Coordinates of C-alpha atoms and ligand atoms in Angstrom, one line a residue:
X1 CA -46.9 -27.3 1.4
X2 CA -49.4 -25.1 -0.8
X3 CA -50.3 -26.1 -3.6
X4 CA -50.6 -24.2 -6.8
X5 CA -52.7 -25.7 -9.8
X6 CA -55.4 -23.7 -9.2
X7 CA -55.9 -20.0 -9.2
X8 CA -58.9 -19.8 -7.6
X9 CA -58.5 -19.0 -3.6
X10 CA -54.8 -18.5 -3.9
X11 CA -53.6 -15.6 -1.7
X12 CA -52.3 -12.4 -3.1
X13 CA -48.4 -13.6 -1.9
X14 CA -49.3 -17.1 -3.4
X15 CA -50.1 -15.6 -6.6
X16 CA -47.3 -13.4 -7.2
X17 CA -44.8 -16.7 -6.2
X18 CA -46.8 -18.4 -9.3
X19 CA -46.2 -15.5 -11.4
X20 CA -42.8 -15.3 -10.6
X21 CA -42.3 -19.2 -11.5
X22 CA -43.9 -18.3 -14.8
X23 CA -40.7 -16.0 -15.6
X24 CA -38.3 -18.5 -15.2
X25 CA -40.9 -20.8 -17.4
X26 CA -41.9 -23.4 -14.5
X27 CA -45.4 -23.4 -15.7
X28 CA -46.5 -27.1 -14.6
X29 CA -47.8 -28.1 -11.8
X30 CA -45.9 -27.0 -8.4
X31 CA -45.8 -27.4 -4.7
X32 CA -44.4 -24.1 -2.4
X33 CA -43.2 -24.3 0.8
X34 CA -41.5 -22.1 3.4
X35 CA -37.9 -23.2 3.6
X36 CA -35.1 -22.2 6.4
X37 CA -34.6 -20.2 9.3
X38 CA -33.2 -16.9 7.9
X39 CA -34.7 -13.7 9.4
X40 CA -33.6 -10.9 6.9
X41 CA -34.9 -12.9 3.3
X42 CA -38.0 -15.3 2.6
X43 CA -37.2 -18.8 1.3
X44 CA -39.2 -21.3 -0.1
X45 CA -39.0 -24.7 -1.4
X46 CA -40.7 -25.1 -4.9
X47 CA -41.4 -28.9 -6.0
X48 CA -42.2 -29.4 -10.2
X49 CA -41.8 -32.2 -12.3
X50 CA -39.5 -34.1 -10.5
X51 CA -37.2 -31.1 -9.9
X52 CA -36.6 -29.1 -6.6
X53 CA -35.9 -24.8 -6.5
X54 CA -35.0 -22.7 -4.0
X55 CA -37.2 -19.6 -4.1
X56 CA -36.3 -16.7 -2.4
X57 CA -37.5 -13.1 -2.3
X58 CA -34.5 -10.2 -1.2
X59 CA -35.5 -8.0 1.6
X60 CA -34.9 -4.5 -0.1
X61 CA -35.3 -2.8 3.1
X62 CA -31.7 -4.6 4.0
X63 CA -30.5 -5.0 0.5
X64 CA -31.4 -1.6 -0.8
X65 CA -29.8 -2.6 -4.0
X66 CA -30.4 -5.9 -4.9
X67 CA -29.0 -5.3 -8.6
X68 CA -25.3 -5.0 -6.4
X69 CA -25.8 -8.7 -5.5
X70 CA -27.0 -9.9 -8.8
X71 CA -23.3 -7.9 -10.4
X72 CA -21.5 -9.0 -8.2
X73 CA -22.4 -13.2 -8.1
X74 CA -22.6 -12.9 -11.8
X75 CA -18.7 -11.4 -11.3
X76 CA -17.7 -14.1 -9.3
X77 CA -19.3 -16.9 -11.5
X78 CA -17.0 -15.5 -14.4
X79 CA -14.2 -15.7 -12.6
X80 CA -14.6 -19.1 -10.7
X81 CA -15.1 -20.1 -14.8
X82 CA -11.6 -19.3 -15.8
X83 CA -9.8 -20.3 -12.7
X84 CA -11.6 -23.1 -10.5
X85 CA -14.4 -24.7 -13.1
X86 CA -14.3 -27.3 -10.2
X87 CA -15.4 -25.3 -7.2
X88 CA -18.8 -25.4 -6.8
X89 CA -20.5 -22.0 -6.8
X90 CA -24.1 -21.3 -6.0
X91 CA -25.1 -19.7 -8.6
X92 CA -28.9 -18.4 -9.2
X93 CA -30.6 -19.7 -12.2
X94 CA -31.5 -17.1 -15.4
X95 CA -34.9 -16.4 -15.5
X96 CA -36.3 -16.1 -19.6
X97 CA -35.4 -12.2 -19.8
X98 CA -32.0 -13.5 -19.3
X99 CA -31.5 -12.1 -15.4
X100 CA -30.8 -13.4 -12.4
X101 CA -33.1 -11.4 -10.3
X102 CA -36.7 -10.6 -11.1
X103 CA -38.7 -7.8 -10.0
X104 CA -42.0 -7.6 -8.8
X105 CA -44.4 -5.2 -7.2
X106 CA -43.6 -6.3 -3.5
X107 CA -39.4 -7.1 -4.0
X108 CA -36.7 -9.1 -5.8
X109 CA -36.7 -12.2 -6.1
X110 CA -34.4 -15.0 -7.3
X111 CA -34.0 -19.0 -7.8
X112 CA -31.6 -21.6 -7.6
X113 CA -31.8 -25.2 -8.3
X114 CA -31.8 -27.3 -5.1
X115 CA -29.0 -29.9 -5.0
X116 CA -29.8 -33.2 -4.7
X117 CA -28.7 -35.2 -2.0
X118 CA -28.2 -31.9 0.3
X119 CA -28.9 -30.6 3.3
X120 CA -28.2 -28.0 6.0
X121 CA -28.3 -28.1 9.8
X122 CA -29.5 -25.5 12.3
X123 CA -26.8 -26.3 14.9
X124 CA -23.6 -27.9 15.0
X125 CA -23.5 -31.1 16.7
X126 CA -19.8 -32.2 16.5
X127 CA -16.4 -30.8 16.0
X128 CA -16.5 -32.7 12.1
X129 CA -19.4 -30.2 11.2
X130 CA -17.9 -27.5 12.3
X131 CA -14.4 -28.6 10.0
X132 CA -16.0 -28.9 7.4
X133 CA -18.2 -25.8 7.5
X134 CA -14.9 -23.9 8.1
X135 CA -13.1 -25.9 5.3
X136 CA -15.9 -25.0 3.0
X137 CA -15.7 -20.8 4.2
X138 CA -12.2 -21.1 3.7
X139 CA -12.0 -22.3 0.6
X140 CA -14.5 -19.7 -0.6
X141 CA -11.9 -17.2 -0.3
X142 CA -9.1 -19.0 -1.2
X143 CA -10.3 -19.4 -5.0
X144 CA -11.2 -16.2 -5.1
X145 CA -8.1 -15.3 -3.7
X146 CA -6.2 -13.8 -7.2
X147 CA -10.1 -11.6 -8.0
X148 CA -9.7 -7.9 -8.3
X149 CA -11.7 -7.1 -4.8
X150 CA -12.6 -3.9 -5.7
X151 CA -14.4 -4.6 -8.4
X152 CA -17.4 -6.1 -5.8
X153 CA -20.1 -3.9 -5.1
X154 CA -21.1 -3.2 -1.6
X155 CA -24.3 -5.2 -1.1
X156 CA -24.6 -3.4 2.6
X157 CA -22.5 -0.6 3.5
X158 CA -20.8 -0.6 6.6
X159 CA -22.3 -4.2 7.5
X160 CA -19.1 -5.4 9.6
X161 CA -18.2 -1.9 10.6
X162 CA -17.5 -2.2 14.0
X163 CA -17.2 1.7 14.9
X164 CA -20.3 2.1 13.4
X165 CA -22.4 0.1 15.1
X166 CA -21.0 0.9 18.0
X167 CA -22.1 4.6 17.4
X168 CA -25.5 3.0 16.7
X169 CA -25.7 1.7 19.8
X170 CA -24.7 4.9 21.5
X171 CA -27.6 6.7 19.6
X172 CA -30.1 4.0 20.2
X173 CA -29.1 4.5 24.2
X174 CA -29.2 8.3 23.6
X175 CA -32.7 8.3 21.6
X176 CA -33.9 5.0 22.4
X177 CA -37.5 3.6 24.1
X178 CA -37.0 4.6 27.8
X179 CA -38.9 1.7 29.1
X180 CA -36.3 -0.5 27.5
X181 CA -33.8 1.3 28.7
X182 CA -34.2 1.2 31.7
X183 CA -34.8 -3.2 31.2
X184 CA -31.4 -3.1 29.6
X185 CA -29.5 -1.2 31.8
X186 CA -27.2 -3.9 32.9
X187 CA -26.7 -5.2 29.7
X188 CA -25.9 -1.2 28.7
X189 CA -23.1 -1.1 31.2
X190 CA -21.8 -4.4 30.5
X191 CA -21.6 -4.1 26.6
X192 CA -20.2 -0.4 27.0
X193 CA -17.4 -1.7 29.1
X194 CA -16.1 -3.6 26.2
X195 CA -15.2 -1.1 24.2
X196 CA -11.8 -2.0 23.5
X197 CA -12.9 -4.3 21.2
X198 CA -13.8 -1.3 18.9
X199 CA -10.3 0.2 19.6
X200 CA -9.1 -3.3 18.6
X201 CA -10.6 -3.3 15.2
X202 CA -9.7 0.7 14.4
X203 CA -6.0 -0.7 15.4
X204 CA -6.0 -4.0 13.0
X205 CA -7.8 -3.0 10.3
X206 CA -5.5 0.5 9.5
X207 CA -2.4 -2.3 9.2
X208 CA -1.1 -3.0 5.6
X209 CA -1.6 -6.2 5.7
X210 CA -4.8 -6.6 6.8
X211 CA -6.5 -7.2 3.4
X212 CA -9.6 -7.2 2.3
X213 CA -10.6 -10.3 0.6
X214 CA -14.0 -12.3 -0.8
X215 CA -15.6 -12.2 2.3
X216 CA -19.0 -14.1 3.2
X217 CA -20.5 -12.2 6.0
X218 CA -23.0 -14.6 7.2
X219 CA -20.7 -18.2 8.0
X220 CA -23.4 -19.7 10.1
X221 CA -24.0 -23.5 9.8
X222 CA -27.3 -23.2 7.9
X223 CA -25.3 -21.8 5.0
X224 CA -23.2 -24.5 4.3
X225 CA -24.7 -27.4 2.2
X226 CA -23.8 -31.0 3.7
X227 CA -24.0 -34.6 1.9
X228 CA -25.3 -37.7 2.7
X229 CA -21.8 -38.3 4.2
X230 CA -22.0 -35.0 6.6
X231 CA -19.3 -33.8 4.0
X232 CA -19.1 -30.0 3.1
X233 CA -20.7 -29.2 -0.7
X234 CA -20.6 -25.8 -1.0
X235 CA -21.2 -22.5 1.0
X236 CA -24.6 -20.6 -0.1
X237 CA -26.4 -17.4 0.6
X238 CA -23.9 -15.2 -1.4
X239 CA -25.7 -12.0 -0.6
X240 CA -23.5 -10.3 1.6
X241 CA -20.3 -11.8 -0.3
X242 CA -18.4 -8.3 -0.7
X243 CA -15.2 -7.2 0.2
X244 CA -14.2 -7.6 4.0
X245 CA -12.0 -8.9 6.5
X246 CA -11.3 -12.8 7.5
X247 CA -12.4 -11.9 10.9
X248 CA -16.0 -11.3 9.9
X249 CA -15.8 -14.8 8.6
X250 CA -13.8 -16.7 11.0
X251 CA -15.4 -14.4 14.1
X252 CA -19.2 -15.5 12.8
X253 CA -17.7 -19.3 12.9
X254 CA -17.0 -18.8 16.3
X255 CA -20.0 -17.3 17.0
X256 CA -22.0 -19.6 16.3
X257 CA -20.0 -22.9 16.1
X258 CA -18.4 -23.1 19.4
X259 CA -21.7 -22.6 21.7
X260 CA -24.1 -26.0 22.2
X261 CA -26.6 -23.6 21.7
X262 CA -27.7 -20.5 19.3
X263 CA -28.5 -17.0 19.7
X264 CA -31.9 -18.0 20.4
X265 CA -31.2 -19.6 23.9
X266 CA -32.9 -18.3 26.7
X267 CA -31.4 -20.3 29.5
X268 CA -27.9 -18.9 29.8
X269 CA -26.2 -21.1 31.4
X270 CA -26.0 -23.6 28.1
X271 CA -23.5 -21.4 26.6
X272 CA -20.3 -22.9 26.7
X273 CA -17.4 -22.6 24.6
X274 CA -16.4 -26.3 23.2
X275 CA -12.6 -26.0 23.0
X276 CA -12.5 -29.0 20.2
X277 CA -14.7 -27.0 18.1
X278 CA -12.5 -23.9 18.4
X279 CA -10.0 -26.2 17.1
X280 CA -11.8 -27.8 14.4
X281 CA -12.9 -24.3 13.0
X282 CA -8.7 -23.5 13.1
X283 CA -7.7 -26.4 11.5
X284 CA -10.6 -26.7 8.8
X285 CA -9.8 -22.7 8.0
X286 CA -6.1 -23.3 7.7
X287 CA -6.4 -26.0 5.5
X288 CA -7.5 -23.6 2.6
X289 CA -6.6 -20.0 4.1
X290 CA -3.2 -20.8 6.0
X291 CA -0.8 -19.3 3.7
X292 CA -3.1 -17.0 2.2
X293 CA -3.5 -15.1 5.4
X294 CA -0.7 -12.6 6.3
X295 CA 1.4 -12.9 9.4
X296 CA -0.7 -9.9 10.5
X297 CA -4.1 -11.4 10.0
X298 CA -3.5 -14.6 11.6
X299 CA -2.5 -12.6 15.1
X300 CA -6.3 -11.4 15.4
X301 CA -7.6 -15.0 15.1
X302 CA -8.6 -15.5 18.4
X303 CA -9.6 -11.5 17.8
X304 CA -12.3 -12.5 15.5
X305 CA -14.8 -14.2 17.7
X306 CA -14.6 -11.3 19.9
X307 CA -15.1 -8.9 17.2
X308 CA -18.1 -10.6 15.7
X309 CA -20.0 -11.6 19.2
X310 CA -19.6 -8.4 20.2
X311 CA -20.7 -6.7 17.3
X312 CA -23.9 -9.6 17.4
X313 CA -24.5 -8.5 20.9
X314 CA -24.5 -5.0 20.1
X315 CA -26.9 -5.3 17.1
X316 CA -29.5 -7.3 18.6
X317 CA -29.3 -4.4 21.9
X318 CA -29.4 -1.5 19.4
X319 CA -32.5 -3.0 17.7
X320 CA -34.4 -4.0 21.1
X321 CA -33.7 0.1 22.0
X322 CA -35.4 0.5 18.3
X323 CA -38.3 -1.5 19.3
X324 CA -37.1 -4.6 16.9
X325 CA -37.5 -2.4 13.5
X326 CA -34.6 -4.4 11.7
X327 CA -34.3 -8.2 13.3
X328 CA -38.3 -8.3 14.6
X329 CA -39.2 -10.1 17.6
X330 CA -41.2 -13.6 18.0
X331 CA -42.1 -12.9 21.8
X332 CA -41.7 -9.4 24.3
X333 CA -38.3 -8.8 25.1
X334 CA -37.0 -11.7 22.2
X335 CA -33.9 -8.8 20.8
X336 CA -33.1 -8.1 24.4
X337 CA -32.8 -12.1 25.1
X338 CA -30.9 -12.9 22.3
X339 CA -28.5 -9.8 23.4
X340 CA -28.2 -11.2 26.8
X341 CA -26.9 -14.6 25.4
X342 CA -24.4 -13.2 23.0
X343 CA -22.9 -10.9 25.9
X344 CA -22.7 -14.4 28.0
X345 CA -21.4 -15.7 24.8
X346 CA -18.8 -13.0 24.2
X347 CA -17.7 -13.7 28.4
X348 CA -17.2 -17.5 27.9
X349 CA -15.0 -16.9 25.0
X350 CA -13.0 -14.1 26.9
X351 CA -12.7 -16.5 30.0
X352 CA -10.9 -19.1 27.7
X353 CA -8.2 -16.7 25.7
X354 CA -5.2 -17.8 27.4
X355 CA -6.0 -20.9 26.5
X356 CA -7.1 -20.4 22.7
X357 CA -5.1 -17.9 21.7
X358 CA -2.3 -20.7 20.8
X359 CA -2.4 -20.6 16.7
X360 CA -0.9 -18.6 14.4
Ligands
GN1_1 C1 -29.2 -12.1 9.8 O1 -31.0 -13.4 7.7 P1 -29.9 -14.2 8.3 O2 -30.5 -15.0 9.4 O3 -29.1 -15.0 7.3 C2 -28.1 -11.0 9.6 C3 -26.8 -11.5 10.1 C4 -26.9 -11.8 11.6 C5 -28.0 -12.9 11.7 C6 -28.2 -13.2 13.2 C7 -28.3 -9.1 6.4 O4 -28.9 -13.2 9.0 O5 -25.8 -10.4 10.0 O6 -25.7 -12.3 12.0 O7 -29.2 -12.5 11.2 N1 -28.1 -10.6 8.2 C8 -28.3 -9.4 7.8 O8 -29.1 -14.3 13.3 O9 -28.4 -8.5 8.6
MG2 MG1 -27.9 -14.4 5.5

C-alpha cells in the first residue's frame, strides 16, 4: 500500500494516479494499492477519508477506443434508470469535467466507488458460488433484455469471433516463432483437429433465432461481487459488455467454473469437470434467462463451453506463437501452459457430453 501525502520521491506512475484522483476532487490524504488479478487493465484500490475506490486504467492497446465503453455504460445506466432502478449496475463515478473516463498521457482511466461489504473470489469453491455467479450473468441480460442492441458500440471487434481466431491461429502457425513451433506441435495437431467447433458456431450463429443480446464477455468468478452471505451483488467489469451471443457468456462460466482449478494450472491432471457445478451454472442461468432464450439458443448450451474453451485454448496458443505480445507471460513457456490446460480442459468437457447435454 503506497502512500500518497507527499510528492517528494513518488514515482512517475504514482504521480500521475495522484493527479488523476485530483480530477475526480479526492484531494485528501490517500492510500493506493494494486487490486485484482486481471491481465488486460490495471486496478488499484484507493483508501480516503473513510471511503474506498476502485481505480483502474483501460489498456488502449486492447480497448482501442475507450470512449465506446464509456457510451455505451452511460447507455445502459439510462436504460437500467427507466426500467429496473432496482438492479444494481456498476456504474463508474463522474469525474469534475463531468465524464466518466479521464485521459492522461499514458491511458484512460476510470473510478468506481468500492462497495461495502463486497468481495470477489479467484476460484469457485462450491456449486452455490457458481449459482449465484450465473444467476447474477443472467440477470444482466435479462433486464437489459427489451434495450435496442444495436445501439452498443463494439468495445473489441470480433472479440468472440470464433472464425476469426481461428484464422489467427492458422497465421500464427504459418508466420509464427519456429522454435515454438516446433514445442507446440502436439498441441498444433490436437487443437487443429477440433475444428468442427468453428463449423459449429458458422452453423448456430447464421440461425434466426440466435440473437444477439447484452452480452458480458468476460463471466469469470472474479467479476462477480459477493456479500458477507456468499450471495451474488452484482456483476462488474462492463468493458466488453457489447452485443453478443449467450454462449460467450454461458461458455466462459463453463470455462472457468466447472474445473477445481484455473487456466493457470500447470499440473494437468487437476482438471476435472465437477458435474454439480455444470448444474448449478444451468439452473442459476435459467432462473433469469430461461424464457428469454429461444428454443434455438438453449440447444447449443452444452455448445457453449466448447465454444469458449476452445476459442481460450486457441488464443493463449496463437499468442505463445506471437511470443506473448497480447496476454504476456510470468515464466518461459507460461501462454503455451495455460494452452495445454485449456485443451485438457476442452477434452474433459467433451468426455462428459452424453452425460450433460440433458437441458433444454
Ligand atoms: C482477459 O483481463 P482479464 O483477465 O479480465 C481477456 C479475456 C480472457 C482472459 C483469460 C479483453 O481477461 O478474454 O478470457 O484474459 N480479456 C481481454 O484469463 O482480452
Ligand atoms: Mg476483463
Amino acid at each position: 500500500m503506497m502512500s500518497f501525502n507527499d510528492a517528494k520521491g513518488m514515482t512517475k506512475e504514482n504521480l500521475t494516479l495522484r493527479e488523476v484522483l485530483d480530477e475526480y476532487g479526492i484531494n485528501d490524504q490517500v492510500n493506493v494499492g494494486p487490486f485484482g488479478s486481471g491481465l488486460i487493465n490495471r486496478t488499484w484500490i484507493v483508501r480516503s477519508a473513510g471511503q474506498k475506490y476502485i481505480l483502474q486504467r483501460i489498456n488502449d492497446n486492447v480497448f482501442k477506443e475507450p470512449g465506446a465503453i464509456a457510451f455505451n455504460i452511460e447507455y445502459l445506466a439510462r436504460y437500467i434508470k427507466q426500467n429496473h432502478p432496482e438492479y444494481k449496475f456498476a456504474e463508474p463515478l463522474v469525474a469534475l469535467n463531468g465524464a466518466t473516463l479521464v485521459k492522461k498521457e499514458n491511458g484512460y482511466y476510470r473510478m468506481f466507488v468500492f462497495i461495502e461489504a463486497s468481495h470477489t473470489i479467484d476460484v469457485v469453491e462450491t456449486a452455490q458460488q457458481a449459482y449465484e455467479a450465473a444467476t447474477q450473468f443472467g440477470r444482466f441480460t435479462r433486464v437489459f433484455d427489451g434495450i435496442a442492441v444495436s445501439n452498443l458500440r463494439i468495445t473489441i471487434p470480433d472479440f468472440h469471433n470464433l472464425s476469426l481466431r481461428y484464422q489467427q491461429f492458422i497465421k500464427a502457425i504459418g508466420s509464427g516463432n519456429a522454435e515454438r513451433k516446433a514445442q507446440a506441435a502436439t498441441l498444433i495437431n490436437s487443437l487443429r483437429d477440433h475444428s468442427s467447433i468453428v463449423t459449429g458456431y458458422e452453423t448456430i450463429k447464421t440461425g434466426k433465432n440466435f440473437l444477439k443480446r447484452v452480452t458480458h464477455h468476460d463471466t469469470k468468478i472474479s467479476n462477480v461481487l459477493f456479500d458477507d452471505n456468499n450471495k451474488g451483488i452484482c456483476v462488474i467489469d462492463l468493458d466488453t459488455v457489447m452485443p453478443g451471443y449467450f454462449i460467450s457468456d454461458v461458455g466462459d462460466m463453463m470455462r472457468t467454473y466447472l474445473s477445481p482449478v484455473s487456466e493457470e494450472e500447470p499440473d494437468f491432471s487437476k482438471i476435472v469437470i465437477r458435474e454439480d457445478f455444470y448444474e448449478a451454472i444451468v439452473n442459476g442461468y435459467y432462473k433469469e434467462m430461461k424464457d428469454v432464450l429461444t428454443d434455438a439458443e438453449r440447444e447449443q448450451f452444452f455448445y457453449a463451453g466448447c465454444f469458449m474453451i476452445y476459442m481460450q485454448a486457441l488464443r493463449f496458443l496463437t499468442d505463445y506463437l506471437n511470443k506473448d505480445i497480447y496476454y504476456g507471460e510470468k515464466y518461459p513457456g507460461h501462454n503455451l501452459t495455460r494452452a495445454g490446460n485449456q485443451a485438457v480442459l476442452l477434452q474433459r468437457l467433451l468426455e462428459k457430453k452424453d452425460r450433460l447435454n440433458f437441458i433444454n
